[in-house]
Short mmCIF file of C-alpha atoms and ligand atoms in Angstrom, two decimals:
data_model
loop_
_atom_site.label_atom_id
_atom_site.label_comp_id
_atom_site.label_asym_id
_atom_site.label_seq_id
_atom_site.Cartn_x
_atom_site.Cartn_y
_atom_site.Cartn_z
CA MET Y 1 99.46 112.29 105.92
CA THR Y 2 102.21 110.63 107.96
CA ARG Y 3 105.96 110.53 107.62
CA GLY Y 4 107.39 107.80 109.86
CA SER Y 5 105.33 107.93 113.02
CA THR Y 6 104.73 111.68 112.98
CA ARG Y 7 101.85 113.53 111.41
CA VAL Y 8 102.40 116.08 108.67
CA ASP Y 9 99.50 118.32 107.75
CA GLU Y 10 98.70 120.79 104.97
CA ARG Y 11 100.12 123.61 107.06
CA ASP Y 12 103.47 121.83 107.29
CA LEU Y 13 103.53 121.43 103.51
CA ALA Y 14 102.75 125.11 102.94
CA LEU Y 15 105.48 126.22 105.32
CA MET Y 16 108.02 123.89 103.72
CA ALA Y 17 106.99 125.32 100.34
CA ARG Y 18 107.80 128.75 101.73
CA ALA Y 19 111.21 127.48 102.94
CA LEU Y 20 111.85 126.19 99.41
CA GLN Y 21 111.03 129.60 97.96
CA LEU Y 22 113.54 131.18 100.33
CA ALA Y 23 116.20 128.60 99.45
CA GLU Y 24 115.79 129.39 95.76
CA ARG Y 25 117.00 132.91 96.40
CA GLY Y 26 120.46 131.42 96.88
CA LEU Y 27 120.44 129.69 93.49
CA TYR Y 28 123.22 131.87 92.07
CA THR Y 29 125.39 132.54 95.12
CA THR Y 30 125.71 129.67 97.64
CA ASP Y 31 128.10 127.63 95.50
CA PRO Y 32 129.87 125.36 96.56
CA ASN Y 33 127.38 125.14 99.43
CA PRO Y 34 123.81 123.92 98.90
CA ARG Y 35 120.87 126.31 98.61
CA VAL Y 36 118.93 126.08 101.89
CA GLY Y 37 115.89 127.87 103.28
CA CYS Y 38 114.36 127.88 106.76
CA VAL Y 39 111.08 129.05 108.26
CA LEU Y 40 110.26 129.18 111.98
CA ALA Y 41 106.56 129.08 112.82
CA ARG Y 42 104.30 128.89 115.86
CA GLU Y 43 100.81 127.56 115.32
CA GLY Y 44 101.21 128.08 111.61
CA GLN Y 45 102.28 131.72 111.96
CA ILE Y 46 105.74 132.55 110.60
CA VAL Y 47 107.97 134.10 113.28
CA GLY Y 48 111.30 134.05 111.42
CA GLU Y 49 112.75 133.29 107.99
CA GLY Y 50 116.25 132.74 106.66
CA TRP Y 51 118.15 131.52 103.63
CA HIS Y 52 121.78 130.71 102.99
CA ARG Y 53 123.43 133.36 100.84
CA ARG Y 54 126.97 132.14 100.37
CA ALA Y 55 129.62 129.81 101.74
CA GLY Y 56 131.22 131.24 104.85
CA GLU Y 57 128.11 133.20 105.77
CA PRO Y 58 125.46 131.99 108.26
CA HIS Y 59 123.29 129.01 107.41
CA ALA Y 60 119.55 129.42 106.85
CA GLU Y 61 118.61 128.19 110.34
CA ARG Y 62 120.79 130.74 112.11
CA LEU Y 63 119.30 133.64 110.19
CA ALA Y 64 115.76 132.42 110.85
CA ILE Y 65 116.53 132.07 114.59
CA GLU Y 66 118.02 135.54 114.66
CA ALA Y 67 114.95 136.97 112.94
CA ALA Y 68 112.56 135.19 115.34
CA GLY Y 69 114.37 136.23 118.53
CA ALA Y 70 112.53 135.00 121.65
CA ALA Y 71 109.65 133.71 119.48
CA ALA Y 72 111.87 130.79 118.40
CA ARG Y 73 111.22 129.06 121.73
CA GLY Y 74 108.70 126.28 121.22
CA ALA Y 75 108.52 126.94 117.47
CA THR Y 76 108.67 124.47 114.60
CA ALA Y 77 111.59 124.85 112.19
CA TYR Y 78 111.03 123.98 108.52
CA VAL Y 79 114.38 123.40 106.81
CA THR Y 80 114.80 122.28 103.20
CA LEU Y 81 118.03 120.40 104.11
CA GLU Y 82 118.89 118.44 107.24
CA PRO Y 83 120.48 120.83 109.76
CA CYS Y 84 124.24 120.42 109.97
CA CYS Y 85 125.88 119.06 113.11
CA HIS Y 86 129.51 119.69 112.19
CA HIS Y 87 131.92 122.58 112.44
CA GLY Y 88 132.56 123.72 108.85
CA ARG Y 89 133.08 127.35 107.93
CA THR Y 90 130.31 127.99 110.48
CA PRO Y 91 129.24 126.23 113.75
CA PRO Y 92 126.56 123.48 113.82
CA CYS Y 93 122.94 124.49 113.20
CA THR Y 94 121.70 121.66 115.44
CA ASP Y 95 123.29 123.49 118.42
CA ALA Y 96 121.70 126.77 117.38
CA LEU Y 97 118.24 125.16 117.06
CA LEU Y 98 118.57 123.50 120.48
CA ALA Y 99 119.86 126.67 122.14
CA ALA Y 100 116.92 128.62 120.69
CA GLY Y 101 114.47 126.11 122.18
CA VAL Y 102 112.90 124.91 118.93
CA SER Y 103 110.63 121.96 119.76
CA ARG Y 104 109.93 120.41 116.35
CA VAL Y 105 112.05 120.24 113.20
CA VAL Y 106 110.56 119.42 109.78
CA VAL Y 107 113.18 118.56 107.16
CA GLY Y 108 112.95 118.34 103.37
CA VAL Y 109 115.83 116.06 102.55
CA GLN Y 110 118.76 114.48 104.39
CA ASP Y 111 122.10 116.19 103.86
CA PRO Y 112 124.12 114.01 101.42
CA ASN Y 113 127.31 115.42 102.97
CA PRO Y 114 128.90 112.39 104.72
CA ARG Y 115 129.92 114.68 107.59
CA VAL Y 116 126.25 115.24 108.37
CA HIS Y 117 124.07 112.57 106.65
CA GLY Y 118 121.51 111.59 109.28
CA ARG Y 119 123.61 112.68 112.22
CA GLY Y 120 121.96 116.09 112.38
CA LEU Y 121 118.56 114.41 112.71
CA GLU Y 122 119.89 111.98 115.35
CA ARG Y 123 121.39 114.78 117.38
CA LEU Y 124 118.07 116.66 117.45
CA ARG Y 125 116.07 113.53 118.31
CA ALA Y 126 118.52 112.64 121.08
CA ALA Y 127 117.88 116.08 122.58
CA GLY Y 128 114.13 115.39 122.66
CA VAL Y 129 113.13 117.39 119.58
CA GLU Y 130 110.38 115.94 117.39
CA VAL Y 131 111.88 115.41 113.93
CA VAL Y 132 110.06 114.73 110.65
CA THR Y 133 111.89 114.19 107.36
CA GLY Y 134 111.01 113.76 103.71
CA VAL Y 135 108.56 116.66 103.48
CA LEU Y 136 108.54 117.93 99.85
CA GLU Y 137 111.63 115.78 99.49
CA GLY Y 138 111.67 115.75 95.67
CA PRO Y 139 111.78 119.52 95.15
CA CYS Y 140 114.15 119.99 98.11
CA ARG Y 141 116.61 117.52 96.57
CA ALA Y 142 116.16 118.96 93.07
CA LEU Y 143 117.30 122.36 94.29
CA ASN Y 144 120.86 121.07 94.73
CA PRO Y 145 121.49 118.47 92.01
CA GLY Y 146 125.21 119.20 91.87
CA PHE Y 147 125.86 119.26 95.60
CA ASP Y 148 123.85 116.05 95.92
CA LYS Y 149 125.72 114.20 93.17
CA ARG Y 150 129.16 115.44 94.24
CA MET Y 151 128.59 114.35 97.84
CA ARG Y 152 127.19 110.93 96.89
CA LEU Y 153 129.30 110.00 93.85
CA GLY Y 154 132.28 112.36 93.71
CA LEU Y 155 131.07 113.72 90.36
CA PRO Y 156 129.43 117.02 89.42
CA PHE Y 157 125.94 117.25 87.89
CA VAL Y 158 126.43 117.71 84.14
CA ARG Y 159 123.99 119.76 82.11
CA VAL Y 160 124.50 120.01 78.35
CA LYS Y 161 123.14 123.09 76.62
CA LEU Y 162 122.52 122.93 72.90
CA ALA Y 163 120.96 125.18 70.29
CA ALA Y 164 119.64 123.99 66.98
CA SER Y 165 117.12 124.58 64.26
CA LEU Y 166 113.78 122.80 64.56
CA ASP Y 167 115.24 120.00 62.43
CA GLY Y 168 118.09 119.56 64.92
CA ARG Y 169 120.84 121.27 62.92
CA THR Y 170 123.56 123.42 64.48
CA ALA Y 171 125.63 124.69 61.55
CA LEU Y 172 125.59 124.78 57.80
CA ALA Y 173 127.78 122.26 55.99
CA ASN Y 174 130.30 125.09 55.49
CA GLY Y 175 130.51 125.61 59.25
CA GLU Y 176 128.52 128.84 59.49
CA SER Y 177 126.64 128.70 62.77
CA GLN Y 178 126.19 132.09 64.45
CA TRP Y 179 122.85 133.24 65.87
CA ILE Y 180 120.73 130.16 65.51
CA THR Y 181 118.54 131.03 68.48
CA SER Y 182 117.00 134.34 69.55
CA ALA Y 183 118.31 136.96 71.98
CA ALA Y 184 115.72 135.72 74.51
CA ALA Y 185 117.12 132.19 74.38
CA ARG Y 186 120.68 133.48 74.70
CA THR Y 187 119.71 135.46 77.81
CA ASP Y 188 118.10 132.33 79.23
CA VAL Y 189 121.48 130.59 78.83
CA HIS Y 190 123.08 133.25 81.02
CA TRP Y 191 120.82 132.10 83.85
CA LEU Y 192 122.03 128.53 83.30
CA ARG Y 193 125.61 129.79 83.39
CA ALA Y 194 124.96 131.85 86.53
CA ARG Y 195 123.82 128.82 88.54
CA SER Y 196 126.71 126.66 87.32
CA SER Y 197 130.04 126.19 89.10
CA ALA Y 198 131.84 125.61 85.80
CA ILE Y 199 131.29 125.90 82.05
CA LEU Y 200 132.96 123.26 79.92
CA THR Y 201 133.79 123.56 76.26
CA GLY Y 202 136.20 122.08 73.73
CA ILE Y 203 139.23 123.73 72.16
CA GLY Y 204 137.53 123.40 68.76
CA THR Y 205 134.73 125.75 69.85
CA LEU Y 206 137.26 128.12 71.41
CA LEU Y 207 139.40 128.28 68.25
CA ALA Y 208 136.34 128.76 66.04
CA ASP Y 209 134.41 131.35 68.10
CA ASP Y 210 136.77 132.82 70.75
CA PRO Y 211 133.84 132.78 73.20
CA SER Y 212 133.68 134.69 76.50
CA LEU Y 213 131.80 131.95 78.40
CA ASN Y 214 130.95 134.36 81.19
CA VAL Y 215 127.75 135.50 82.87
CA ARG Y 216 126.43 138.76 81.52
CA LEU Y 217 123.44 139.54 83.74
CA ALA Y 218 122.76 142.68 85.75
CA PRO Y 219 123.79 141.95 89.38
CA THR Y 220 120.61 143.69 90.56
CA LEU Y 221 118.65 140.69 89.21
CA ILE Y 222 120.35 138.32 91.67
CA PRO Y 223 118.78 138.30 95.16
CA ALA Y 224 121.84 137.74 97.37
CA LEU Y 225 124.01 140.43 95.80
CA ALA Y 226 124.49 143.71 97.60
CA THR Y 227 124.54 146.90 95.54
CA GLY Y 228 127.70 147.15 93.49
CA GLU Y 229 128.69 143.52 94.03
CA PRO Y 230 129.62 141.64 90.84
CA VAL Y 231 127.98 138.42 89.66
CA ARG Y 232 129.92 135.22 90.49
CA GLN Y 233 131.67 133.94 87.38
CA PRO Y 234 131.80 130.15 86.89
CA LEU Y 235 135.13 128.48 86.25
CA ARG Y 236 135.71 128.17 82.50
CA VAL Y 237 137.09 124.75 81.60
CA ILE Y 238 138.61 124.09 78.17
CA LEU Y 239 139.14 120.51 76.99
CA ASP Y 240 142.38 120.82 75.07
CA SER Y 241 144.12 117.43 74.74
CA ALA Y 242 146.96 118.71 72.51
CA LEU Y 243 147.32 122.04 74.35
CA ARG Y 244 146.48 124.31 71.45
CA MET Y 245 145.12 127.05 73.73
CA PRO Y 246 145.83 130.42 72.11
CA LEU Y 247 147.54 132.81 74.51
CA THR Y 248 145.38 135.61 73.11
CA ALA Y 249 142.01 133.98 73.86
CA LYS Y 250 139.48 136.65 74.84
CA MET Y 251 138.35 134.82 77.99
CA LEU Y 252 141.81 135.10 79.54
CA LEU Y 253 141.27 138.84 79.95
CA LEU Y 254 137.85 138.51 81.59
CA THR Y 255 137.03 138.20 85.30
CA GLY Y 256 136.70 134.59 86.42
CA ALA Y 257 139.23 131.80 86.16
CA THR Y 258 140.03 129.58 83.18
CA LEU Y 259 141.26 126.00 83.52
CA VAL Y 260 142.79 124.24 80.52
CA ALA Y 261 142.55 120.43 80.73
CA THR Y 262 145.17 118.67 78.64
CA CYS Y 263 147.18 115.47 78.24
CA VAL Y 264 150.32 117.27 77.12
CA GLN Y 265 153.20 117.33 79.63
CA ASP Y 266 155.24 120.01 77.78
CA ALA Y 267 156.51 122.21 80.65
CA LYS Y 268 157.42 125.15 78.42
CA ARG Y 269 154.02 125.25 76.74
CA ILE Y 270 152.25 124.84 80.09
CA ALA Y 271 154.26 127.76 81.49
CA ALA Y 272 153.23 129.92 78.52
CA VAL Y 273 149.53 129.15 78.97
CA THR Y 274 149.84 129.71 82.72
CA SER Y 275 151.46 133.10 82.31
CA ALA Y 276 148.73 134.07 79.85
CA GLY Y 277 146.30 133.72 82.77
CA ALA Y 278 144.94 130.15 82.67
CA GLU Y 279 145.50 127.27 85.03
CA VAL Y 280 146.60 124.02 83.36
CA TRP Y 281 145.54 120.57 84.53
CA VAL Y 282 147.28 117.57 83.00
CA GLY Y 283 144.98 114.57 83.08
CA PRO Y 284 145.15 110.98 81.91
CA PRO Y 285 144.36 110.33 78.23
CA ASP Y 286 141.47 108.06 77.23
CA ALA Y 287 141.83 105.23 74.70
CA ALA Y 288 141.71 107.77 71.84
CA GLY Y 289 144.41 109.96 73.40
CA ARG Y 290 141.98 112.69 74.46
CA VAL Y 291 141.55 114.00 78.00
CA ASP Y 292 139.58 111.39 79.92
CA LEU Y 293 136.27 113.16 80.58
CA GLU Y 294 135.32 111.20 83.66
CA ALA Y 295 138.74 111.81 85.23
CA LEU Y 296 138.33 115.52 84.56
CA LEU Y 297 134.86 115.55 86.12
CA ARG Y 298 136.16 113.72 89.20
CA TYR Y 299 138.91 116.30 89.50
CA LEU Y 300 136.36 119.12 89.21
CA ALA Y 301 134.24 117.53 91.96
CA GLU Y 302 137.33 117.45 94.19
CA ARG Y 303 137.55 121.19 93.56
CA GLU Y 304 133.98 121.52 94.88
CA ILE Y 305 132.43 122.01 91.45
CA ASN Y 306 128.72 121.16 91.81
CA GLU Y 307 127.06 121.91 88.46
CA VAL Y 308 128.87 121.84 85.12
CA LEU Y 309 127.31 123.42 82.05
CA VAL Y 310 128.64 121.94 78.81
CA GLU Y 311 128.49 124.40 75.92
CA ALA Y 312 130.23 122.56 73.16
CA GLY Y 313 130.02 121.21 69.66
CA PRO Y 314 128.73 117.80 68.54
CA THR Y 315 131.99 115.95 69.24
CA LEU Y 316 132.22 116.73 72.95
CA ALA Y 317 128.45 116.61 73.46
CA GLY Y 318 128.33 113.22 71.72
CA ALA Y 319 131.27 111.83 73.70
CA ALA Y 320 129.81 112.95 77.03
CA LEU Y 321 126.46 111.42 76.12
CA GLN Y 322 127.92 108.11 75.02
CA GLN Y 323 129.98 107.87 78.20
CA ARG Y 324 126.77 108.44 80.16
CA LEU Y 325 128.28 111.42 81.93
CA VAL Y 326 125.33 113.69 81.12
CA ASP Y 327 122.56 114.26 83.65
CA GLU Y 328 120.44 116.78 81.79
CA LEU Y 329 120.05 118.24 78.32
CA VAL Y 330 118.75 121.75 77.73
CA LEU Y 331 117.92 122.08 74.08
CA TYR Y 332 116.87 125.37 72.47
CA LEU Y 333 115.15 124.90 69.12
CA ALA Y 334 114.70 127.86 66.79
CA PRO Y 335 111.68 127.80 64.48
CA HIS Y 336 113.53 127.41 61.22
CA LEU Y 337 114.79 124.52 59.11
CA MET Y 338 118.36 124.09 57.97
CA GLY Y 339 118.04 120.97 55.89
CA SER Y 340 119.67 117.57 55.98
CA ASP Y 341 123.08 118.71 54.70
CA ALA Y 342 123.62 120.89 57.76
CA ARG Y 343 125.42 119.55 60.84
CA GLY Y 344 123.67 117.75 63.68
CA LEU Y 345 123.74 118.08 67.46
CA PHE Y 346 125.59 114.96 68.57
CA GLN Y 347 128.31 112.97 66.93
CA LEU Y 348 127.32 109.47 67.97
CA GLY Y 349 128.74 107.54 65.04
CA PRO Y 350 126.47 105.43 62.82
CA LEU Y 351 124.07 103.38 64.94
CA ALA Y 352 123.80 99.74 63.88
CA SER Y 353 120.24 99.34 65.10
CA MET Y 354 117.36 101.30 66.60
CA ARG Y 355 118.29 99.70 69.92
CA GLU Y 356 121.37 101.92 70.05
CA ARG Y 357 119.33 105.12 70.15
CA VAL Y 358 119.92 107.27 73.24
CA PRO Y 359 116.63 107.30 75.14
CA LEU Y 360 115.60 110.56 76.77
CA GLU Y 361 112.88 111.56 79.17
CA LEU Y 362 111.41 115.05 78.74
CA LEU Y 363 111.26 117.03 81.98
CA ASP Y 364 109.94 120.34 80.77
CA VAL Y 365 108.93 122.09 77.54
CA ARG Y 366 108.41 125.82 77.20
CA GLN Y 367 108.71 128.66 74.75
CA VAL Y 368 111.48 131.23 75.28
CA GLY Y 369 110.86 134.22 73.04
CA PRO Y 370 110.29 132.74 69.57
CA ASP Y 371 112.25 129.55 70.43
CA LEU Y 372 111.36 126.28 72.08
CA ARG Y 373 113.24 125.08 75.17
CA LEU Y 374 113.29 121.38 76.04
CA ARG Y 375 114.76 119.96 79.21
CA ALA Y 376 115.40 116.24 79.21
CA ARG Y 377 117.33 113.65 81.13
CA LEU Y 378 118.78 110.38 79.99
CA ALA Y 379 116.20 107.66 80.49
CA GLU Y 380 117.32 104.55 82.34
CA ASP Y 381 115.50 102.07 80.11
CA THR Y 382 116.40 101.23 76.57
CA VAL Y 383 114.11 102.69 73.92
CA ASN Y 384 112.47 99.49 72.79
CA SER Y 385 111.95 97.87 76.17
CA ASP Y 386 108.39 96.96 75.18
CA ASP Y 387 109.10 95.04 72.01
C1 AOF B 1 122.44 123.74 106.88
N1 AOF B 1 121.97 124.97 106.55
O1 AOF B 1 122.01 126.80 105.31
C2 AOF B 1 123.55 125.09 104.81
C3 AOF B 1 124.01 123.78 105.15
O2 AOF B 1 131.23 125.33 105.71
P1 AOF B 1 129.86 125.58 106.23
O3 AOF B 1 129.85 125.85 107.71
O4 AOF B 1 129.10 126.62 105.45
O5 AOF B 1 129.07 124.20 106.05
C4 AOF B 1 128.76 123.74 104.78
C5 AOF B 1 128.04 122.43 104.89
O6 AOF B 1 126.87 122.59 105.69
C6 AOF B 1 127.55 121.95 103.54
O7 AOF B 1 128.49 121.09 102.94
C7 AOF B 1 126.27 121.23 103.89
O8 AOF B 1 126.53 119.91 104.35
C8 AOF B 1 125.75 122.06 105.03
N2 AOF B 1 124.99 123.19 104.48
N3 AOF B 1 123.41 123.15 106.17
O9 AOF B 1 121.95 123.15 107.84
C9 AOF B 1 122.48 125.67 105.55
N4 AOF B 1 124.12 125.79 103.81
ZN1 ZN B 2 124.10 124.46 109.19
#
């Protein structure tokens, strides 16, 4: 197999797969930085390993070099992300690799960060290091969907989580909706929350359920956490156009920050919500007078929010879908039927023709406890492209 002019063999693939495994350990802690893993090997034998734990702490390459010691000289470095060449919170990894005497660098994917993007590779090549890129590129990119999208487009990656009966219903006609899915599915959602930078919901859901929207997982389950260290709590974001946020909302007393996004400029009301413990962001209204979702997402990206988990009712989920702001759907389906009078998952308005259906592409299907979990993304093509 070749990448550019340089050969890549099975051994290279296996070692990059190992680097990917290491990178995954940072899934819940590196935010807002990307998850990155690095392996140093000589003749296929691993001499050092490292993975990025959290922003401000050493990058994967540095830890691998430290672990390898003198054995780094002449070694090949396998890094899931292009080594950085800039001074951020930490000094450039390209310098560390060169100082350690690494002779070959195999990279998964280019860093989408405009401060690096290709320059790290150039710097290494200019210093005489053999550089190969694009090895296991797909999985290496998929590890950091939010970082990737934020760096390229100034928007976070948006994942919408939904729970419904097998016939796609979320609540009875009278509004009763608690406990549709099993405890196993609800625990699974905590893992989705834990990897997210922010959780977004609507004021309707908040007023109806007074949710906590926090991560409730034992810290011992998360690799990068030292004993006694708490789990990182994602930013809770409430879409609240008319600023109806109750000052007694349960989440305001929990660890982790809450941001209320509104269109209301009322200084007195804003001050009240602020002193109750939330931050208020006043955004532009859309045509219907509601907070403009895309403007909010752009603002969140500016705040280094990588992955947003939407946990909301059919109005917000439907609006986000129709505005094509959704990257991924995670749908939990419980094996029961609620009938056609119960409420559906997405408010899309009546469709005039089958052509208006929202086409999806299934990424993954599995069973979680007694429930079914589907992961899908929005398909690019229209549904009936073949007729
Ligand atoms: C790497 N290896 O392990 C990581 C990289 O502020 P800093 O110093 O932590 O730099 C963060 C930037 O460095 C981040 O935006 C991304 O471009 C890169 N992350 N690069 O070579 C790593 N975490
Ligand atoms: Zn670095």
